[in-house]
């Protein structure tokens, strides 16, 4: 028999042992409540994203010392976001579907037969092109037929995975009601505090005509406004049936809706292909594909990014909100009822005015105050080296080779701390690189090599006086060893990595889509260049998805500072875009500032590693003189064959480089002497700088 002392010692050991970790589901809940992604948590704990996934799925447990750090973090989150008592949350607040109410058994065979409408049945295309086999089981049983369908003139609605639905609708109103009641279309929310994606119906030209729409927008007013006139029969039908259109009316992208009934949203997105709903720059060749192929392209995009809700720019902005919903259900401690409250880490549901230097000249903040203190000019590079600074050795090299950084803005958005609240004004502040905001500072005293662009201006020319800079630009000046003494600043007290989920989802979409085209991370640099030469020909449909993903990145960032439109606009008047919480020019400036700083850091490191200076830079494209026609002829490699860190490296992930184009060096010098930018034309055509606006 054990002695009393032995038993007490064993009990003491148990009491002083490691605290029990919260269950896996609670770990995930706490992380999501804090607005932190799995990738960000993995970075903090210096482990892999897969390890975090395993901990939250209960497949494994963290080991010391990470266990103690993880436990401390969870304890802190538990104090900030305590588990709510088990009071049922109304479905209208939680976003979860209301439980189905069991109905009585049909009283007659006729009633029983009418429960399943023939219009809701699906068929597999026996002779349809490019239709993949259906998946064995749907990801969400509420949406068995996927997020969208492409409607043809014969009543066939082509969905994802090769499914084809029979649609009996002959009017837009009938189509909307069929979509909501019988189609089984839609997609689950991307965040548990968000909303399910509304189903999307895409019209071919023949489907548009069948439903009473013009094949193309006809009258001068319709073409100018890109919408049907208010007295068009289809618009009248929608209003007569008590449905509504958004303020943008019935255009290439339309939304038909009614007020939600409880948790059930009543909204359908419509897109008309023959009205140029799919921009050829973002969706090359898609509008001309067969309906099944169009459904395949849009379906992959919907699965990896978001169900399209407009242009890729609109979808990029909507993705931010879908991943960081502005509100969540919170329980009122006084009454015990559930109400809608602020979701930590989001931008909230109300817009905030920018600081005057962050705005644009038309903004009411600028016009009302008479602001004349200058503006942020954080834009992408457009720089050409002075031809007089070219050496004889450079001019004698045979080639000019252009490198393009993969989704440079997306790479800059990674782990980017931005302001979440309104700005506060400070005079003579001490510079702090951890605080996002706008700083007025004088950097004219900084002398840099003229063979490189200045990191402080988009045109690469040395600044000529005090200017407003975003935090990352000044932090880089400090990194280069210079003292920074801001004159004044507009800073934000509440901060967070708002774009983290957006970055993570788009990065995964980009990498996975490139992999589908045969471009994977395990390729050697030589094989990577070969794969990139033919990847667009491998599968044009998948290449179109890749193009749309890249356009979503640039367009989403550009939409953060969407300007007023229309001939009747007057400076100082509010416009629709600035009245949404995501009108945030300061966040756009932060992304572009970091992207430009990243580019300059690589340019400077290339000088240290190779002695090479660039000829020109245009946004995320840089042109170098080269002894050969390949990037392999001048990029830095170790004796082992591995690429050296710090400079440009080839690869398929955001921030790494690919070949943009090759021309003769004499061609590049000739353009430079004419004041033109070789990076704009290195592909052999007229590339246009596109920052998404």
XYZ file of C-alpha atoms in Angstrom:
693
model
C 0.000 0.000 0.000
C 1.318 3.511 -0.825
C 2.008 5.778 2.101
C 0.140 9.015 2.692
C 3.252 11.028 1.747
C 3.576 9.152 -1.552
C -0.067 9.813 -2.436
C 0.234 13.492 -1.516
C 3.392 13.800 -3.671
C 1.573 12.226 -6.623
C -1.360 14.605 -6.172
C 1.021 17.585 -5.967
C 2.653 16.480 -9.219
C -0.764 16.354 -10.848
C -1.692 19.813 -9.575
C 1.545 21.374 -10.818
C 1.492 19.603 -14.149
C 0.951 21.271 -17.514
C -2.442 22.974 -17.834
C -4.822 21.227 -20.153
C -5.088 22.776 -23.611
C -8.532 23.943 -24.783
C -10.270 21.461 -27.090
C -9.411 21.797 -30.808
C -12.699 23.498 -31.735
C -12.181 26.118 -29.019
C -8.655 26.823 -30.288
C -10.052 27.571 -33.732
C -12.861 29.704 -32.263
C -10.458 31.850 -30.260
C -8.145 32.396 -33.223
C -11.032 33.385 -35.498
C -12.488 35.672 -32.832
C -9.137 37.477 -32.715
C -9.166 37.838 -36.499
C -5.898 35.918 -36.963
C -5.289 33.503 -39.835
C -3.675 30.102 -39.385
C -0.731 31.293 -41.475
C -0.189 34.322 -39.239
C -0.365 32.190 -36.074
C 2.141 29.771 -37.580
C 4.501 32.677 -38.270
C 4.273 33.930 -34.676
C 4.888 30.467 -33.217
C 7.623 29.777 -35.793
C 5.999 26.641 -37.108
C 4.093 25.610 -40.236
C 0.509 26.396 -41.196
C -0.154 22.668 -41.432
C 0.902 22.223 -37.799
C -1.640 24.841 -36.725
C -4.290 23.091 -38.805
C -3.409 19.799 -37.100
C -3.696 21.365 -33.623
C -7.107 22.814 -34.436
C -8.309 19.554 -35.956
C -7.109 17.476 -33.005
C -4.691 15.444 -35.122
C -1.666 16.459 -33.059
C -0.620 18.529 -30.036
C 2.070 21.214 -29.778
C 5.263 20.328 -27.978
C 7.367 22.505 -25.652
C 8.353 25.307 -25.931
C 5.615 26.091 -28.466
C 3.028 24.447 -26.228
C 3.588 26.958 -23.438
C 3.561 29.919 -25.858
C 0.420 28.629 -27.567
C -1.253 28.054 -24.182
C -0.432 31.611 -23.094
C -1.864 33.023 -26.310
C -5.059 30.983 -25.988
C -5.471 32.070 -22.365
C -5.161 35.695 -23.417
C -7.694 35.266 -26.196
C -10.048 33.416 -23.854
C -10.044 36.434 -21.542
C -10.792 38.782 -24.459
C -13.320 36.559 -26.235
C -15.041 34.381 -23.640
C -17.254 31.566 -24.836
C -20.861 32.686 -24.977
C -23.450 30.894 -22.851
C -25.508 28.329 -24.624
C -28.341 30.686 -25.504
C -29.622 30.050 -29.031
C -28.349 32.685 -31.458
C -30.986 33.995 -33.850
C -30.158 32.847 -37.364
C -30.603 36.350 -38.716
C -27.610 37.520 -36.630
C -25.390 34.483 -36.780
C -25.725 34.067 -40.517
C -26.387 30.371 -40.050
C -29.361 28.881 -41.870
C -32.486 28.515 -39.780
C -33.290 24.903 -38.916
C -35.764 23.313 -41.231
C -39.224 22.896 -39.784
C -40.452 19.338 -40.300
C -43.600 19.286 -42.351
C -46.469 16.879 -42.204
C -46.492 13.987 -44.607
C -48.254 14.729 -47.899
C -51.941 13.927 -47.706
C -52.191 12.695 -51.266
C -49.966 11.313 -54.015
C -50.517 14.519 -56.002
C -49.096 16.640 -53.197
C -46.194 14.270 -52.683
C -45.364 14.361 -56.362
C -45.320 18.161 -56.444
C -42.645 18.398 -53.749
C -39.891 17.746 -56.320
C -40.319 19.877 -59.417
C -39.085 18.509 -62.760
C -37.376 21.876 -63.263
C -35.017 21.166 -60.379
C -33.760 17.880 -61.781
C -30.288 17.717 -63.250
C -28.795 15.825 -66.106
C -25.284 15.039 -67.200
C -24.322 16.325 -70.642
C -23.937 13.353 -72.931
C -22.321 15.397 -75.695
C -21.441 18.686 -74.020
C -17.853 19.901 -74.381
C -15.301 20.216 -71.597
C -17.581 18.846 -68.895
C -15.769 17.243 -65.981
C -17.328 14.404 -63.979
C -19.461 15.516 -61.080
C -17.984 15.282 -57.629
C -19.132 12.384 -55.512
C -20.674 14.590 -52.840
C -21.298 18.338 -52.675
C -19.213 20.439 -50.313
C -22.369 21.962 -48.809
C -25.674 20.062 -48.967
C -27.588 23.351 -49.120
C -25.994 24.102 -52.498
C -25.789 20.738 -54.275
C -25.316 22.281 -57.729
C -22.501 24.686 -56.947
C -22.202 28.476 -56.879
C -23.345 29.424 -60.385
C -24.768 28.405 -63.727
C -24.439 29.611 -67.319
C -27.844 29.804 -68.999
C -28.189 29.045 -72.702
C -31.077 29.879 -74.991
C -32.476 26.327 -74.942
C -33.113 26.420 -71.183
C -29.972 24.518 -70.213
C -28.181 25.910 -67.164
C -24.567 24.694 -67.127
C -23.079 24.390 -63.658
C -19.760 23.310 -62.189
C -18.396 19.773 -62.515
C -20.319 19.231 -65.754
C -23.804 19.343 -64.292
C -26.628 20.706 -66.476
C -29.957 21.855 -65.019
C -33.228 22.226 -66.895
C -34.431 25.809 -66.422
C -38.062 26.432 -67.520
C -37.956 30.222 -66.974
C -39.058 32.470 -69.836
C -38.754 35.792 -67.987
C -36.167 37.301 -65.661
C -38.646 37.202 -62.773
C -39.314 33.481 -63.314
C -35.561 32.889 -63.523
C -34.937 34.631 -60.196
C -37.635 32.616 -58.452
C -36.432 29.337 -60.010
C -32.869 30.108 -58.939
C -33.818 30.723 -55.320
C -36.385 27.940 -54.923
C -35.309 25.090 -57.167
C -31.824 25.433 -58.642
C -29.746 24.400 -55.603
C -27.206 27.099 -56.468
C -25.172 29.150 -54.005
C -22.012 28.972 -51.929
C -21.290 28.913 -48.179
C -19.788 31.931 -46.458
C -16.027 32.354 -46.325
C -16.115 33.438 -42.678
C -18.474 32.177 -40.003
C -19.521 35.764 -39.248
C -20.288 36.485 -42.892
C -23.051 35.676 -45.351
C -23.497 32.919 -47.890
C -22.714 33.923 -51.476
C -25.746 34.640 -53.595
C -26.224 32.375 -56.618
C -24.961 33.696 -59.947
C -26.707 33.179 -63.297
C -24.694 34.074 -66.390
C -26.650 34.763 -69.597
C -25.366 33.834 -73.016
C -26.572 36.115 -75.828
C -29.326 33.665 -76.794
C -30.502 33.376 -73.182
C -30.660 37.162 -72.855
C -32.859 37.439 -75.951
C -35.119 34.599 -74.772
C -35.715 36.389 -71.457
C -36.657 39.659 -73.163
C -33.314 41.438 -72.927
C -31.551 43.055 -75.886
C -28.617 41.069 -77.214
C -26.579 44.225 -76.761
C -27.216 47.529 -75.034
C -28.647 49.606 -77.830
C -29.624 53.263 -77.357
C -26.989 55.951 -76.845
C -28.104 56.480 -73.256
C -27.978 52.737 -72.516
C -24.489 52.424 -73.968
C -23.287 55.458 -72.026
C -24.782 54.399 -68.689
C -24.211 50.651 -69.268
C -27.706 49.823 -68.048
C -31.256 49.352 -69.297
C -33.514 52.369 -69.239
C -35.886 52.520 -66.285
C -38.871 52.132 -68.626
C -37.587 48.935 -70.253
C -40.200 46.119 -70.064
C -37.867 43.816 -68.096
C -37.174 46.520 -65.495
C -40.914 47.113 -65.189
C -41.567 43.356 -64.793
C -39.066 43.172 -61.941
C -40.690 46.101 -60.131
C -44.207 44.762 -60.705
C -43.241 41.435 -59.101
C -42.016 43.344 -55.998
C -38.353 42.644 -56.698
C -35.712 45.358 -56.553
C -32.541 46.335 -58.395
C -29.562 48.044 -56.801
C -28.749 51.660 -57.671
C -26.615 50.548 -60.603
C -29.790 49.199 -62.244
C -29.893 46.390 -64.804
C -26.496 46.431 -66.461
C -23.850 43.841 -67.388
C -23.853 42.842 -63.707
C -27.221 43.131 -61.980
C -28.518 42.163 -58.572
C -32.190 41.321 -58.111
C -33.337 41.069 -54.508
C -36.059 41.334 -51.901
C -35.709 42.001 -48.212
C -34.417 38.904 -46.431
C -36.970 36.708 -44.672
C -35.368 35.744 -41.375
C -32.012 34.169 -42.248
C -33.002 33.430 -45.851
C -31.496 35.959 -48.249
C -33.502 36.569 -51.397
C -30.910 37.763 -53.858
C -29.625 36.584 -57.247
C -26.640 37.933 -59.171
C -27.018 38.170 -62.960
C -24.334 38.674 -65.613
C -24.918 39.241 -69.343
C -22.010 38.045 -71.472
C -23.013 39.912 -74.632
C -22.994 43.176 -72.634
C -19.275 42.642 -71.874
C -19.771 41.438 -68.313
C -16.451 39.588 -68.577
C -13.722 42.088 -69.459
C -11.371 40.498 -71.995
C -8.310 41.857 -70.161
C -9.268 39.976 -66.997
C -11.067 37.008 -68.593
C -9.261 36.495 -71.951
C -11.351 34.471 -74.387
C -13.907 33.331 -71.807
C -16.994 35.049 -73.263
C -16.454 33.206 -76.566
C -16.253 29.751 -74.951
C -19.020 27.157 -74.861
C -21.375 27.522 -71.868
C -19.917 24.434 -70.173
C -16.400 25.871 -70.443
C -17.551 29.252 -69.150
C -19.118 27.505 -66.163
C -15.890 25.614 -65.590
C -13.775 28.796 -65.605
C -16.119 30.799 -63.394
C -16.676 27.790 -61.123
C -12.958 27.352 -60.428
C -12.664 31.061 -59.727
C -15.676 30.900 -57.395
C -14.211 27.917 -55.556
C -10.742 29.411 -55.141
C -11.548 33.111 -54.828
C -15.217 34.139 -54.588
C -18.390 33.879 -56.641
C -17.987 36.755 -59.130
C -20.086 39.802 -58.187
C -19.002 42.179 -60.912
C -15.644 43.020 -62.423
C -12.563 41.370 -60.970
C -11.899 44.659 -59.153
C -15.331 44.517 -57.523
C -14.812 40.852 -56.644
C -11.418 41.658 -55.120
C -12.975 44.257 -52.858
C -15.947 42.027 -51.987
C -13.496 39.272 -51.044
C -11.939 41.523 -48.393
C -15.323 42.054 -46.759
C -16.344 38.404 -47.099
C -13.190 37.302 -45.262
C -13.344 40.108 -42.667
C -17.082 40.748 -42.101
C -17.720 44.094 -40.387
C -20.073 42.690 -37.737
C -20.676 39.588 -35.677
C -23.318 38.385 -33.245
C -22.633 39.483 -29.653
C -24.726 38.949 -26.558
C -25.961 41.940 -24.615
C -24.849 41.231 -21.040
C -27.728 43.250 -19.609
C -30.601 41.642 -21.501
C -29.101 38.370 -22.705
C -30.305 39.105 -26.237
C -28.132 38.800 -29.307
C -27.283 41.950 -31.212
C -25.021 42.888 -34.086
C -21.639 44.162 -32.907
C -18.254 45.160 -34.287
C -16.123 42.286 -35.553
C -12.520 42.762 -34.280
C -9.950 43.075 -37.035
C -12.435 44.386 -39.608
C -12.969 47.883 -40.971
C -16.401 48.079 -39.361
C -19.689 48.883 -41.045
C -19.314 52.676 -41.239
C -16.912 54.616 -43.481
C -14.269 56.856 -41.934
C -12.954 60.052 -43.479
C -9.340 59.930 -44.635
C -6.737 62.389 -43.470
C -6.502 65.328 -45.921
C -3.128 64.233 -47.375
C -4.495 60.696 -47.908
C -7.540 61.871 -49.848
C -7.827 63.117 -53.428
C -8.543 66.674 -54.591
C -12.249 65.944 -55.191
C -12.913 64.583 -51.698
C -15.207 66.631 -49.415
C -12.535 66.563 -46.666
C -10.174 68.430 -48.985
C -12.723 70.790 -50.532
C -14.364 71.746 -47.214
C -11.069 72.431 -45.427
C -9.343 74.140 -48.334
C -6.389 71.792 -47.805
C -3.212 72.902 -49.590
C -0.666 70.867 -47.642
C 0.079 68.302 -50.337
C -0.897 64.668 -50.785
C 0.546 61.195 -50.467
C 2.143 60.150 -53.740
C 2.691 56.475 -53.061
C 2.477 54.961 -56.537
C 4.238 52.208 -58.440
C 7.542 52.886 -60.184
C 7.749 54.497 -63.634
C 11.470 55.123 -63.956
C 14.111 55.082 -66.694
C 17.808 55.508 -66.023
C 19.475 58.551 -67.534
C 21.173 57.200 -70.710
C 24.232 59.320 -69.863
C 24.798 56.998 -66.886
C 25.128 53.903 -69.085
C 28.661 52.514 -69.163
C 30.397 51.304 -72.319
C 30.411 47.788 -70.899
C 26.631 47.869 -70.440
C 26.006 49.202 -73.941
C 28.111 46.431 -75.445
C 26.036 43.687 -73.812
C 23.805 42.057 -76.447
C 20.491 41.742 -74.618
C 17.985 43.577 -72.450
C 15.998 41.114 -70.325
C 12.796 41.986 -68.488
C 11.812 40.356 -65.192
C 8.287 40.577 -63.826
C 7.445 40.013 -60.154
C 4.490 37.703 -59.600
C 1.535 39.596 -58.088
C 3.808 42.154 -56.443
C 0.913 43.921 -54.714
C -0.255 40.616 -53.239
C 3.238 39.900 -51.912
C 3.258 43.381 -50.341
C -0.085 42.705 -48.630
C 1.391 39.789 -46.662
C 1.577 40.498 -42.917
C 0.883 44.171 -43.592
C -0.268 46.162 -40.566
C -2.792 48.826 -41.559
C -4.964 51.296 -39.695
C -8.470 50.215 -38.744
C -9.738 53.442 -37.184
C -9.966 57.102 -38.139
C -6.703 59.108 -38.249
C -5.461 61.400 -35.466
C -3.285 64.445 -36.160
C 0.145 64.860 -34.489
C 2.791 67.602 -34.646
C 6.506 66.778 -34.423
C 5.891 63.078 -33.686
C 8.698 60.599 -33.081
C 8.798 58.240 -36.033
C 7.695 54.679 -35.263
C 7.820 52.162 -38.099
C 5.172 50.011 -36.403
C 2.444 52.672 -36.610
C 0.611 52.880 -39.955
C -0.160 56.345 -41.202
C 0.994 59.354 -43.220
C 4.050 61.391 -42.231
C 5.290 64.737 -43.503
C 9.096 64.578 -43.692
C 12.035 66.018 -45.588
C 14.212 63.373 -47.282
C 16.052 65.703 -49.653
C 19.295 65.247 -47.714
C 19.517 61.540 -48.579
C 22.027 60.985 -51.378
C 21.678 57.703 -53.296
C 23.274 56.182 -56.399
C 21.643 57.837 -59.469
C 21.900 54.543 -61.360
C 19.077 53.316 -59.123
C 15.663 54.940 -58.775
C 14.984 56.835 -55.581
C 12.951 54.613 -53.261
C 10.961 57.651 -52.121
C 9.236 58.730 -55.349
C 7.305 56.874 -58.078
C 9.324 58.499 -60.870
C 12.566 57.572 -59.108
C 13.719 61.200 -58.980
C 15.166 62.546 -55.740
C 12.527 64.437 -53.692
C 12.823 68.228 -53.773
C 11.212 69.171 -50.459
C 9.099 67.994 -47.524
C 6.557 65.439 -48.717
C 3.931 63.139 -47.262
C 5.066 59.523 -47.027
C 3.464 56.302 -45.904
C 5.077 54.521 -42.956
C 6.885 51.886 -45.057
C 8.655 54.499 -47.162
C 10.079 56.274 -44.110
C 10.918 52.960 -42.449
C 13.020 52.087 -45.480
C 14.874 55.413 -45.249
C 15.609 54.506 -41.640
C 16.700 51.019 -42.748
C 19.211 52.668 -45.093
C 20.767 54.381 -42.062
C 19.217 57.836 -42.136
C 17.642 59.810 -39.287
C 13.951 60.526 -39.726
C 12.348 63.570 -38.085
C 8.718 63.961 -39.217
C 7.177 67.428 -39.161
C 3.639 66.183 -38.622
C 1.632 62.993 -39.111
C -1.819 61.473 -39.344
C -1.701 58.153 -37.493
C -4.200 55.458 -36.514
C -4.476 54.062 -33.011
C -6.298 50.843 -33.923
C -4.286 48.635 -36.230
C -4.318 45.100 -37.567
C -3.348 42.816 -40.430
C -6.674 43.390 -42.193
C -5.502 41.964 -45.537
C -4.030 38.728 -44.155
C -6.974 36.423 -45.031
C -7.295 38.150 -48.417
C -3.610 37.588 -49.123
C -3.660 33.978 -47.973
C -6.690 33.026 -50.079
C -5.461 34.739 -53.246
C -1.934 33.403 -52.841
C -3.270 29.856 -52.562
C -5.536 30.431 -55.572
C -2.633 31.789 -57.634
C -0.194 29.015 -56.735
C -2.779 26.226 -57.181
C -3.884 27.539 -60.567
C -0.300 27.836 -61.796
C 0.250 24.245 -60.612
C -2.757 23.147 -62.690
C -0.884 24.608 -65.672
C 2.248 22.595 -64.868
C 4.179 25.362 -63.089
C 5.088 24.071 -59.639
C 7.496 25.074 -56.890
C 9.636 21.940 -57.267
C 10.832 22.852 -60.785
C 14.410 23.911 -61.388
C 14.816 27.486 -62.583
C 15.496 26.289 -66.134
C 12.418 24.066 -66.100
C 10.366 26.883 -64.566
C 11.238 29.176 -67.487
C 10.297 26.443 -69.976
C 6.995 25.776 -68.219
C 6.143 29.492 -68.185
C 6.735 29.687 -71.951
C 3.872 27.267 -72.662
C 1.628 27.474 -69.590
C -1.046 29.581 -71.303
C -1.318 27.060 -74.120
C -1.589 24.101 -71.733
C -5.225 24.884 -70.932
C -6.665 28.254 -72.085
C -9.580 27.937 -69.635
C -7.308 27.530 -66.612
C -5.034 30.265 -67.977
C -8.088 32.543 -67.983
C -8.670 31.741 -64.302
C -5.061 32.710 -63.582
C -5.514 35.991 -65.447
C -8.667 36.739 -63.429
C -6.882 36.025 -60.138
C -4.097 38.471 -61.014
C -6.659 41.084 -62.053
C -8.501 40.535 -58.772
C -5.362 41.457 -56.829
C -4.627 44.689 -58.710
C -8.275 45.626 -59.059
C -9.041 45.031 -55.393
C -6.181 47.281 -54.313
C -7.194 49.919 -56.851
C -10.801 49.932 -55.618
C -9.595 51.093 -52.202
C -9.300 54.552 -53.791
C -11.990 54.524 -56.471
C -12.524 57.974 -57.921
C -15.861 59.663 -58.737
C -17.321 58.959 -62.157
C -19.774 60.720 -64.442
C -19.842 63.967 -66.367
C -22.158 65.630 -63.863
C -19.875 65.167 -60.852
C -18.726 68.304 -59.001
C -15.715 68.501 -56.662
C -16.710 68.260 -53.010
C -19.809 66.150 -53.605
C -19.816 62.652 -52.053
C -19.812 59.756 -54.496
C -20.983 56.159 -53.901
C -17.550 54.550 -53.611
C -16.316 56.854 -50.824
C -19.366 56.026 -48.710
C -18.330 52.422 -48.080
C -15.996 51.297 -45.258
C -13.547 49.880 -47.805
C -12.850 53.283 -49.379
C -9.430 53.405 -47.756
C -6.755 55.223 -49.771
C -4.367 54.870 -46.825
C -4.469 51.059 -47.109
C -3.894 51.277 -50.860
C -0.925 53.584 -50.200
C 0.489 51.130 -47.648
C 0.384 48.242 -50.131
C 1.980 50.222 -52.967
C 4.591 51.786 -50.699
C 5.641 48.373 -49.431
C 5.695 46.961 -52.987
C 7.938 49.802 -54.202
C 10.245 49.442 -51.201
C 10.447 45.689 -51.825
C 11.424 46.401 -55.434
C 14.143 48.902 -54.452
C 15.562 46.535 -51.833
C 15.962 43.851 -54.514
C 17.513 46.349 -56.938
C 20.068 47.417 -54.316
C 20.859 43.813 -53.402
C 21.387 42.961 -57.075
C 24.109 45.608 -57.195
C 25.812 44.008 -54.191
C 25.457 40.475 -55.582
C 26.161 41.036 -59.292
C 27.250 44.653 -59.849
C 24.336 45.086 -62.282
C 22.137 48.195 -62.413
C 18.656 48.249 -63.981
C 17.840 50.085 -67.186
C 14.220 50.786 -66.284
C 11.407 49.855 -63.919
C 7.669 49.932 -64.596
C 5.497 48.893 -61.642
C 6.547 45.262 -61.045
C 8.716 44.874 -64.185
C 12.468 45.585 -64.266
C 14.818 45.486 -67.272
C 18.492 44.520 -66.971
C 21.363 44.463 -69.466
C 22.417 40.858 -69.945
C 25.168 38.847 -71.674
C 22.540 36.272 -72.720
C 18.820 36.057 -73.575
C 17.818 34.365 -70.324
C 17.533 35.499 -66.699
C 19.840 32.578 -65.900
C 22.613 34.560 -67.594
C 22.694 37.326 -64.977
C 20.769 36.322 -61.837
C 22.979 35.522 -58.813
C 23.605 31.867 -57.931
C 25.871 30.202 -55.384
C 28.544 27.706 -56.411
C 26.079 24.958 -55.470
C 23.626 26.246 -58.074
C 21.147 27.605 -55.533
C 19.874 31.175 -56.041
C 21.323 33.752 -53.672
C 18.904 35.403 -51.270
C 18.143 39.107 -51.419
C 18.071 39.688 -55.154
C 15.568 38.603 -57.783
C 14.767 34.896 -57.786
C 12.712 32.858 -60.235
C 9.677 30.942 -59.066
C 5.866 30.599 -59.104
C 4.936 32.245 -55.791
C 4.019 35.903 -55.188
C 7.088 38.136 -55.011
C 9.299 35.820 -57.058
C 10.127 36.625 -60.675
C 9.404 35.306 -64.138
C 10.646 36.291 -67.585
C 8.715 39.249 -69.023
C 10.500 39.583 -72.350
C 13.812 39.838 -74.221
C 15.014 42.444 -76.731
C 18.345 43.605 -78.116
C 20.284 46.013 -75.922
C 20.513 48.521 -78.791
C 16.696 48.559 -78.900
C 16.512 49.396 -75.181
C 19.135 52.154 -75.425
C 17.288 53.713 -78.356
C 14.044 53.863 -76.339
C 15.844 55.324 -73.331
C 17.368 58.093 -75.462
C 13.870 58.932 -76.729
C 12.605 59.221 -73.156
C 10.554 56.018 -73.385
C 10.473 53.165 -70.902
C 11.838 49.818 -72.181
C 9.922 47.965 -69.457
C 6.652 49.070 -71.081
C 7.557 47.453 -74.394
C 9.891 44.576 -73.438
C 7.213 42.003 -74.340
C 7.187 43.278 -77.885
C 3.889 45.144 -77.534
C 2.546 48.168 -75.745
C 2.187 47.094 -72.126
C 0.185 49.504 -70.013
C 0.775 50.225 -66.359
C -2.285 48.953 -64.506
C -2.634 49.598 -60.819
C -6.217 48.382 -60.827
C -7.982 51.745 -61.095
